Amino acid sequence: MIEDGDKAPDFELPTDGGETLELSRLKGKPAVLYFYPKDDTSGCTAEAKNFTRLAPDFRKAGVEVIGVSPDSVESHAKFRKKYDLAVRLAADADKAVANAYGVWVEKSMYGRKYMGVERSTFLIDGKGRIVKSWRKVKVPGHAEEVLAAAKALVK
């Protein structure tokens, strides 16, 4: 399990914009990496819309916001278009990045156990270190809390 202060695991993932995103290429620039379970579900849509609403503030602070889920690039593209999302979406189809960040976990719903993404967010500084992490995120107010931490980081 990675913790605050640890070096953020590097990755290379395809995005809905047709490019490949590498964390190491963002060096020198802080980033918010938020993991969410599934495109176009109620909680995930609300979270993406909240980050989108605050995207201009994150950009102004010089912070890149990236959403990551196991959904495909095609699913991400439809999700972005449907809700006019302003954050980059990266496809972690093999769950390697979710595993590296410790967010691919056993979950339980109605007594049934299954593996899935634990909604989590990581604020990574320009040197590639995890400054702050949020686990088992509750969506209301979360994007605002992350923005406040990001602004404090870049001061």
C-alpha atoms as one frame of an Amber mdcrd trajectory, in Angstrom:
protein
   0.000   0.000   0.000   1.459   3.340  -0.979   1.294   6.210   1.468   1.690
   9.973   1.561   5.335  10.863   0.992   5.990   7.831  -1.229   7.108   8.147
  -4.826   4.029   7.843  -7.041   4.145   4.695  -9.192   4.817   5.695 -12.791
   2.490   4.462 -15.510   1.701   4.669 -19.175  -1.995   4.578 -20.093  -4.063
   5.358 -23.192  -6.487   8.269 -22.864  -9.819   9.097 -24.417  -8.028  11.776
 -26.462  -6.033   9.137 -28.340  -2.719   9.882 -26.664  -0.616   7.968 -24.173
  -0.317   9.500 -20.735   2.859   8.924 -18.742   3.079  10.235 -15.191   6.844
  10.742 -15.571   6.220  13.193 -18.421   4.292  15.440 -16.031   7.376  15.940
 -13.827   7.648  19.488 -12.642   3.873  19.800 -12.784   1.585  18.708  -9.933
  -1.194  16.268 -10.783  -4.401  14.939  -9.293  -4.974  11.289 -10.062  -8.469
  10.148  -9.173  -9.530   6.531  -9.492 -13.198   5.777 -10.019 -15.079   2.497
 -10.557 -17.089   2.954 -13.761 -17.996   5.461 -16.466 -21.556   6.792 -16.557
 -22.664   5.569 -13.125 -24.224   8.025 -10.681 -21.335   8.536  -8.228 -18.664
   8.500 -10.916 -20.600  10.944 -13.069 -21.076  13.317 -10.132 -17.363  13.128
  -9.314 -16.304  13.765 -12.930 -18.736  16.695 -13.211 -17.401  18.189  -9.961
 -13.791  17.978 -11.176 -14.916  19.421 -14.521 -16.661  22.343 -12.815 -13.408
  23.119 -10.978 -11.116  22.372 -13.953 -10.439  26.084 -14.662  -9.280  26.532
 -11.044  -7.018  23.477 -11.236  -5.560  24.753 -14.539  -4.996  28.198 -13.038
  -3.049  26.504 -10.208  -1.041  24.553 -12.819  -2.409  21.186 -11.718  -3.321
  18.423 -14.190  -6.449  16.378 -13.298  -6.629  12.798 -14.555  -9.456  10.324
 -13.988  -8.555   6.627 -14.146 -10.873   3.626 -14.371 -10.750   0.125 -15.871
 -13.183   1.185 -18.615 -12.009   1.252 -22.235 -10.832   4.306 -24.167 -14.072
   4.090 -26.186 -16.176   4.108 -23.011 -14.209   7.122 -21.720 -14.764   8.989
 -25.005 -18.548   8.440 -24.803 -18.551   9.448 -21.112 -16.600  12.653 -21.842
 -18.867  13.589 -24.752 -22.123  12.833 -22.927 -21.252  15.093 -19.968 -18.842
  17.538 -21.690 -16.097  16.588 -19.234 -12.992  18.782 -18.978 -10.652  16.279
 -17.303  -8.425  13.713 -19.006  -9.612  10.121 -18.682  -7.123   7.257 -18.758
  -8.027   3.614 -19.422  -6.510   1.101 -16.981  -8.067  -1.965 -18.627  -5.643
  -4.471 -17.096  -5.904  -2.763 -13.674  -2.096  -2.594 -13.371  -2.149   1.041
 -12.260  -5.049   0.475  -9.845  -3.039  -2.403  -8.349   0.127  -0.268  -8.132
  -1.781   2.403  -6.201  -3.551  -0.160  -4.009  -7.057   0.763  -5.133  -8.038
  -2.554  -6.810  -9.641  -4.159  -3.767 -12.208  -6.678  -2.650 -15.582  -5.019
  -2.255 -18.919  -6.237  -0.995 -22.452  -5.366  -2.057 -25.551  -7.077  -0.723
 -23.347  -9.815   0.730 -21.663 -10.555  -2.612 -17.891 -10.121  -2.716 -16.149
  -8.936  -5.886 -13.046  -7.049  -6.991 -13.344  -3.397  -7.952 -11.851   0.082
  -7.769 -11.966   1.809  -4.401 -12.762   5.454  -5.158  -9.474   7.172  -4.279
  -7.572  10.341  -5.141  -3.864  11.151  -5.046  -2.284  14.602  -5.139   1.190
  14.255  -6.651   3.761  17.039  -6.526   6.033  18.121  -9.378   8.767  15.776
  -8.120   6.522  12.716  -8.409   5.795  12.270  -4.699   2.357  11.655  -3.231
   1.604  14.707  -1.124  -1.877  13.680  -0.013  -4.161  10.756  -0.627  -7.858
  10.243  -0.060  -9.224   6.689   0.231 -12.846   5.503   0.208 -13.862   8.907
  -1.141 -17.346  10.268  -0.634 -18.132  12.431  -3.670 -19.922  15.485  -2.160
 -17.340  18.192  -1.440 -14.392  16.014  -2.468 -13.279  17.934  -5.586 -13.324
  21.166  -3.558 -11.166  19.588  -0.837  -8.665  18.341  -3.441  -8.555  21.782
  -5.074  -7.805  23.434  -1.707  -4.941  20.966  -1.099  -3.636  21.504  -4.660
  -3.676  25.285  -4.238  -1.807  24.975  -0.916   0.791  22.795  -2.648   1.568
  25.286  -5.411   1.808  28.391  -3.190
